[in-house]
mmCIF file of C-alpha atoms in Angstrom:
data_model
loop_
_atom_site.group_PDB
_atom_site.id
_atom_site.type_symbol
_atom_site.label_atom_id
_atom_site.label_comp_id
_atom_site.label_asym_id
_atom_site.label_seq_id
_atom_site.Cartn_x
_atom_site.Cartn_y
_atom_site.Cartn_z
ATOM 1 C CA UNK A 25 3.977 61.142 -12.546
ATOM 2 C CA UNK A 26 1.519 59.102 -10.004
ATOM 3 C CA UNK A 27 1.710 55.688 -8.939
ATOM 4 C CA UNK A 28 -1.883 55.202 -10.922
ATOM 5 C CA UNK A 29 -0.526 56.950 -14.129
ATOM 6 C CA UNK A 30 3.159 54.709 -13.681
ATOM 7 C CA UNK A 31 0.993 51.624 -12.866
ATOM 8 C CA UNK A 32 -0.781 52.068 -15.825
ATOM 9 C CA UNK A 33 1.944 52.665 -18.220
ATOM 10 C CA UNK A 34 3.934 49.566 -17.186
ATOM 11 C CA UNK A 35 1.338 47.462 -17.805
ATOM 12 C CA UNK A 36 0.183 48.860 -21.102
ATOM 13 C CA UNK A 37 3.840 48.223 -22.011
ATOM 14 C CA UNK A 38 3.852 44.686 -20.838
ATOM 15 C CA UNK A 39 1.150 43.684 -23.123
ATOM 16 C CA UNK A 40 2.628 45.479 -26.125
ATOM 17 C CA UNK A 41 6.040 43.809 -25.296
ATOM 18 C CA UNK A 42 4.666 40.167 -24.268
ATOM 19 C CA UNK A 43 1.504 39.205 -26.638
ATOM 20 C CA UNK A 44 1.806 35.853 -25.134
ATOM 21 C CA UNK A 45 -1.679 35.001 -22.508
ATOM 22 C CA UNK A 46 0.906 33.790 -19.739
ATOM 23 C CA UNK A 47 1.199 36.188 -17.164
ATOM 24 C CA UNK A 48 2.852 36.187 -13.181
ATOM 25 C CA UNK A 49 -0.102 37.881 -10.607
ATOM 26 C CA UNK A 50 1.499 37.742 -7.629
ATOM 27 C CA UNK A 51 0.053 41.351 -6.749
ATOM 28 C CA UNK A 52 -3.515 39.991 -7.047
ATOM 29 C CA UNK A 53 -2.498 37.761 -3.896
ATOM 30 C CA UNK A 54 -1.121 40.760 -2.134
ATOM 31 C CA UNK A 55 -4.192 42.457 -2.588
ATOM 32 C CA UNK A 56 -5.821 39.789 -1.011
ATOM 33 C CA UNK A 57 -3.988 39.713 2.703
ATOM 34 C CA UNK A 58 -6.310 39.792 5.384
ATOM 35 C CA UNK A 59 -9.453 39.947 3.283
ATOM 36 C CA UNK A 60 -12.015 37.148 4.452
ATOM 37 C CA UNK A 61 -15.177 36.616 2.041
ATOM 38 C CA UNK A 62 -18.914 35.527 3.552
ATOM 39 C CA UNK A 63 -19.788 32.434 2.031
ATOM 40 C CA UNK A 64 -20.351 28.599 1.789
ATOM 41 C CA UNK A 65 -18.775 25.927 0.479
ATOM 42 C CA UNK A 66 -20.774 23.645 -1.477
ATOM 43 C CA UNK A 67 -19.976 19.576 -0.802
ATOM 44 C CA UNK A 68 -20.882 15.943 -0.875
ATOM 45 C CA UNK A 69 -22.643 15.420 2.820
ATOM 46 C CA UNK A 70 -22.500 19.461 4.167
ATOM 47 C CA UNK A 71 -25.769 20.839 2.185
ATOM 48 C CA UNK A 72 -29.260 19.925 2.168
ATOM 49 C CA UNK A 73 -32.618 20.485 0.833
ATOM 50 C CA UNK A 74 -35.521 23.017 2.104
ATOM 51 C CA UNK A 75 -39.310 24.120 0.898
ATOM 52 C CA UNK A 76 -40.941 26.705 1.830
ATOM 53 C CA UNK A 77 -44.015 28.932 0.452
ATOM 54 C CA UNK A 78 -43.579 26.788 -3.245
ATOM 55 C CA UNK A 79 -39.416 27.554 -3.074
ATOM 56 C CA UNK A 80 -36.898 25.349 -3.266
ATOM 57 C CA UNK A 81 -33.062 26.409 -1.041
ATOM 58 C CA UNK A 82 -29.902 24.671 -1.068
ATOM 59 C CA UNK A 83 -28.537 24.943 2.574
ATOM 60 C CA UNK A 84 -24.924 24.951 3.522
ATOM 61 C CA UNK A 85 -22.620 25.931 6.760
ATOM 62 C CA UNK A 86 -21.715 29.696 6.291
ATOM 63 C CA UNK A 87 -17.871 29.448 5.892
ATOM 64 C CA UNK A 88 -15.108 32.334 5.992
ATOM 65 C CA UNK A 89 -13.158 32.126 3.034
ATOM 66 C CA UNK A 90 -10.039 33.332 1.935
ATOM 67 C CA UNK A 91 -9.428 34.087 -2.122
ATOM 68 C CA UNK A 92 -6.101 33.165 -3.794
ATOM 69 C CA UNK A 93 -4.596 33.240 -6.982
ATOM 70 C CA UNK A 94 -2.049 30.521 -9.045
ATOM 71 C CA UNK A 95 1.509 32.596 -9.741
ATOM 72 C CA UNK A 96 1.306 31.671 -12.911
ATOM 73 C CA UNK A 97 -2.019 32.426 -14.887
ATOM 74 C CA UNK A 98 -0.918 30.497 -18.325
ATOM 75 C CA UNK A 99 -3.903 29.748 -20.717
ATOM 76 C CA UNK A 100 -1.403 27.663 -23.354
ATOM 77 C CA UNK A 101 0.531 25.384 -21.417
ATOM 78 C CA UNK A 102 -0.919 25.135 -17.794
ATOM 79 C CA UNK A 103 -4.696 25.018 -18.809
ATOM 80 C CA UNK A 104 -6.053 23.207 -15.988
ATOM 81 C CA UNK A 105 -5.272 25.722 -12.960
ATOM 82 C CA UNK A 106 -6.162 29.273 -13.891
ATOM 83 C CA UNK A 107 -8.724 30.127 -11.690
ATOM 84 C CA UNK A 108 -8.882 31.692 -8.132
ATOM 85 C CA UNK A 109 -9.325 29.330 -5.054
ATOM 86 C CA UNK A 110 -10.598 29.611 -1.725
ATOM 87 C CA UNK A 111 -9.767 28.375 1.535
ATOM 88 C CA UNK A 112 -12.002 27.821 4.674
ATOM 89 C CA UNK A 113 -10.641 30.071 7.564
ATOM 90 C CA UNK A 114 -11.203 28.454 10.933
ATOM 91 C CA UNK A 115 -12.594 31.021 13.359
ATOM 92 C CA UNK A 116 -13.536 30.701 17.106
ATOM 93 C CA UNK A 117 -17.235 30.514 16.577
ATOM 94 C CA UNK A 118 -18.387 26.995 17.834
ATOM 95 C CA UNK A 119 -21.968 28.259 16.527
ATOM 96 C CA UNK A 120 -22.556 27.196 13.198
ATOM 97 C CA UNK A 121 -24.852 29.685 10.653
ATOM 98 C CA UNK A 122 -26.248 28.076 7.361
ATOM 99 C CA UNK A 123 -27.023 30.286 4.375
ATOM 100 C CA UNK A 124 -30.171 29.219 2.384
ATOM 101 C CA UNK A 125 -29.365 29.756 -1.698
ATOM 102 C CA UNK A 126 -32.621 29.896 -3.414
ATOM 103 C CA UNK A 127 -32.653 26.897 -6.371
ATOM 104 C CA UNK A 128 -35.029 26.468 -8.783
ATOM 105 C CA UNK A 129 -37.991 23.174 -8.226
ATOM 106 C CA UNK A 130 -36.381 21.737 -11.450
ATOM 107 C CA UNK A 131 -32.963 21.620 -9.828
ATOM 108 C CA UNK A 132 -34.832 20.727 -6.732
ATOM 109 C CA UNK A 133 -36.683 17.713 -8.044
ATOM 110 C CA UNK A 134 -33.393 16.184 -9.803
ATOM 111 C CA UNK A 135 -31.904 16.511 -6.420
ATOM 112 C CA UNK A 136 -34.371 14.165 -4.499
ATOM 113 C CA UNK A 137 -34.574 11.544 -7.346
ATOM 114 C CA UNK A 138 -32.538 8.428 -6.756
ATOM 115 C CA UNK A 139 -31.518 8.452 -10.347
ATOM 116 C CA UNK A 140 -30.624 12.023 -10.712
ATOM 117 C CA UNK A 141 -27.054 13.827 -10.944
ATOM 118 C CA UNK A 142 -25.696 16.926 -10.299
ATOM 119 C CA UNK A 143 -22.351 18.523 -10.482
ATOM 120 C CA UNK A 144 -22.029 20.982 -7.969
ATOM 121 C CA UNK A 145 -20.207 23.803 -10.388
ATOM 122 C CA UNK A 146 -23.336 23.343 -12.159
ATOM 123 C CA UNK A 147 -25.417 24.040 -9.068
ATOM 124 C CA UNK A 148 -23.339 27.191 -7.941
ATOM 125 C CA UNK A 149 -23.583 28.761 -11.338
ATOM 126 C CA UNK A 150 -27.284 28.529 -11.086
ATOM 127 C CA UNK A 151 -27.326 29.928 -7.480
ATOM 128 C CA UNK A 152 -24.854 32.633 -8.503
ATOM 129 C CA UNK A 153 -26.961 33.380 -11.248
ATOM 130 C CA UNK A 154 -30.479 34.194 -9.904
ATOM 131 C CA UNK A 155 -28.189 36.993 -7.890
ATOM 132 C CA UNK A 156 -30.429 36.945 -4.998
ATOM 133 C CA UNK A 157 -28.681 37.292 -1.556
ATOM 134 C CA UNK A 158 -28.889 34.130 0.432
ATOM 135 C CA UNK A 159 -31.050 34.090 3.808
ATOM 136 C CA UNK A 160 -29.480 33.321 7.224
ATOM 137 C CA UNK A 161 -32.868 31.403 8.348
ATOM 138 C CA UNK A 162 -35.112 29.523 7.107
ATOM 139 C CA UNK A 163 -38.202 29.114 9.843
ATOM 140 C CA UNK A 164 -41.113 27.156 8.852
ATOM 141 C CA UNK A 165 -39.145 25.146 6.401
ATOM 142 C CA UNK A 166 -39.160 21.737 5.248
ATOM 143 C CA UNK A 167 -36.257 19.185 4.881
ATOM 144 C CA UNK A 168 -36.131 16.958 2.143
ATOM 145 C CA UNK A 169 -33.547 13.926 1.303
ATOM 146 C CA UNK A 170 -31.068 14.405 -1.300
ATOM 147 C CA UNK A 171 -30.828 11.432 -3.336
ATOM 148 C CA UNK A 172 -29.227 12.178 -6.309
ATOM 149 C CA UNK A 173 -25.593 11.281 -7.211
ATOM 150 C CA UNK A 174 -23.202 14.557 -6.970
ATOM 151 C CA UNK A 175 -20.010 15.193 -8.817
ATOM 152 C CA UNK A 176 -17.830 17.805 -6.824
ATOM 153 C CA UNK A 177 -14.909 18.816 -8.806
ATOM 154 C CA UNK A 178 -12.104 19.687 -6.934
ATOM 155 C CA UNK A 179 -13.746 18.515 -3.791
ATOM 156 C CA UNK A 180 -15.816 21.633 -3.188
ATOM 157 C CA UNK A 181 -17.511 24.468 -5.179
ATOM 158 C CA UNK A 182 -17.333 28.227 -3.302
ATOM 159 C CA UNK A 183 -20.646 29.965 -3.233
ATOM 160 C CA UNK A 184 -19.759 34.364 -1.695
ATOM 161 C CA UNK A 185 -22.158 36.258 -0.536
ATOM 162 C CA UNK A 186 -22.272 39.501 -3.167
ATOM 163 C CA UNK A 187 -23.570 41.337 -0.645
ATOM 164 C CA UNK A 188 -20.520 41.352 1.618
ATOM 165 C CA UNK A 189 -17.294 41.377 -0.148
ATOM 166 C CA UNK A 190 -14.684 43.103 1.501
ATOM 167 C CA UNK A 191 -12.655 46.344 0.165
ATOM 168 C CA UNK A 192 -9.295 46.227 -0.853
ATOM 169 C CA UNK A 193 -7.502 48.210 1.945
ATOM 170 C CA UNK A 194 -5.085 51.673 0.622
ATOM 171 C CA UNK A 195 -1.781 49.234 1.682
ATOM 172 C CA UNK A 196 -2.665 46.273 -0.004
ATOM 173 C CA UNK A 197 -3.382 48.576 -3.247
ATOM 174 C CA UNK A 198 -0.306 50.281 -2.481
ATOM 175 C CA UNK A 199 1.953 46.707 -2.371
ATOM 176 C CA UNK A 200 0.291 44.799 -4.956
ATOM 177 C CA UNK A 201 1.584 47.455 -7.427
ATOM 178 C CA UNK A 202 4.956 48.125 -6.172
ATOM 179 C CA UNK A 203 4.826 43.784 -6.315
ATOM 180 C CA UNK A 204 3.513 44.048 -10.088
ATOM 181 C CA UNK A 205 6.452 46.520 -10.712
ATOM 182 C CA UNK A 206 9.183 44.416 -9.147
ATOM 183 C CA UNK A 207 8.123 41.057 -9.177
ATOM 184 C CA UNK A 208 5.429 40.494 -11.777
ATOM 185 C CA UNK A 209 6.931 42.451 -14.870
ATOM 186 C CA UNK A 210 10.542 40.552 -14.874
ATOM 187 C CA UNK A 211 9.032 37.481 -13.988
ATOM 188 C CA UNK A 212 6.026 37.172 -16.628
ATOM 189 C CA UNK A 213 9.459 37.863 -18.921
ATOM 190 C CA UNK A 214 11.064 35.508 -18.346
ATOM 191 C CA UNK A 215 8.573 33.037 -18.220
ATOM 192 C CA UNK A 216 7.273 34.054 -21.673
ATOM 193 C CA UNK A 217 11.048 33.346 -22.594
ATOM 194 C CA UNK A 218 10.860 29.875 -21.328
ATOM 195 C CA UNK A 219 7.916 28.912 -22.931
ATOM 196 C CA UNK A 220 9.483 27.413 -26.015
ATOM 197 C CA UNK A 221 11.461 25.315 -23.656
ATOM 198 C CA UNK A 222 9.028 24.179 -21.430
ATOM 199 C CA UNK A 223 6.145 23.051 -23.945
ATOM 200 C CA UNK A 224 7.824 19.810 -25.035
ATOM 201 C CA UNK A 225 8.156 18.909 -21.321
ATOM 202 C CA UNK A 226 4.746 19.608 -20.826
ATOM 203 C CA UNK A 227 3.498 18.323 -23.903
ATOM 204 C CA UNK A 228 4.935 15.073 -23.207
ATOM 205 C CA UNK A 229 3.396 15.197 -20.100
ATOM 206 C CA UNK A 230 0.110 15.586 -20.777
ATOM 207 C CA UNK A 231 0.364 12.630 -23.229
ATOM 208 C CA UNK A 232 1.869 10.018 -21.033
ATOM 209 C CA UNK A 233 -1.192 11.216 -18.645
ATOM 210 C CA UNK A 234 -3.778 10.326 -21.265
ATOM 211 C CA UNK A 235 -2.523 7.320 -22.195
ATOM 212 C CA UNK A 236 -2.336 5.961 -18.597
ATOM 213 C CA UNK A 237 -6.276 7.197 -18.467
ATOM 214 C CA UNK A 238 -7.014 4.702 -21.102
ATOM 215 C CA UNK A 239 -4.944 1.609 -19.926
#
């Protein structure tokens, strides 16, 4: 048998065996050494505004970026930290690039009003949705103020560029499954074991947390 037939098999006996939608992914992080992503980082102070020709961009420093993954994806208990995250990768390049995202004069106008908001997951999702590669320049353009308050959760939203994401190399495919074999199996086990265990601690927890919100 193959290592794609054997990889395949152990995990379609994992979720017969463990129902549960708590799972270890330590293998998605090995697949992810020494892959850097194109992109910006959207945050408070490091974009601005542009028009040109009747549309509206959202400019921010081109970034390298580095993906990673939580150990422990757990959609009962640990709700709040599920998704990927990435990193800025300092590189040698004193000369800094800005990508132009393409927004639309709605979003645009809300942004320059002194009594606007935006949250900048909001923002992304819009940019990420029009799926239109950002430009590298912007000649002929013109700068306008932002002036609308901006929520950033988690201090900064990630915006890739689709058009260059790198390719998992033939190693890294290689070591995230023998790491899924050995590593994530027995340990989304036992975690599922400890569930029952855990929940009251994090139960409790959560509550103590809620009431000192509203004190």
């Amino acid at each position: 048998m193959g290592m794609k037939p054997l990889y395949q098999a152990i995990a379609a006996a994992v979720a017969l065996l463990i129902p549960s939608c708590a799972y270890m992914q330590t293998h998605k992080n090995v697949e992810e050494l020494g892959k850097v992503y194109q992109g910006s980082l959207l945050e408070k102070g490091g974009m601005s505004l542009h028009s040109r020709g009747g549309q509206w961009y959202i400019g921010a420093p081109a970034t390298k970026l580095q993906k990673r993954y939580p150990i422990i994806h757990d959609s009962v208990l640990l709700t709040g930290d599920n998704e990927p995250t990435y990193r800025a990768v300092s590189s040698g390049n004193t000369q800094q690039q800005t990508y132009y995202f393409p927004i639309s004069s709605g979003t645009a106008t809300c942004l320059m009003r002194d009594d606007g908001y935006a949250n900048l997951a909001d923002l992304a999702e819009e940019i990420r949705s029009s799926r239109t590669a950002p430009l590298s320049a912007l000649p002929g353009s013109t700068r306008h103020a932002i002036r609308a308050q901006l929520h950033a959760p988690k201090g900064s939203v990630p915006l890739i560029n689709e058009q260059n994401v790198p390719r998992t190399g033939l190693v890294n495919q290689a070591l995230s499954k023998v790491d899924f074999a050995l590593v994530d199996i027995p340990g989304t086990i036992v975690y599922n074991v400890a569930i029952p265990f855990m929940a009251p601690f994090v139960f409790f927890s959560d509550f103590t947390d809620e009431a000192s919100d509203f004190q």
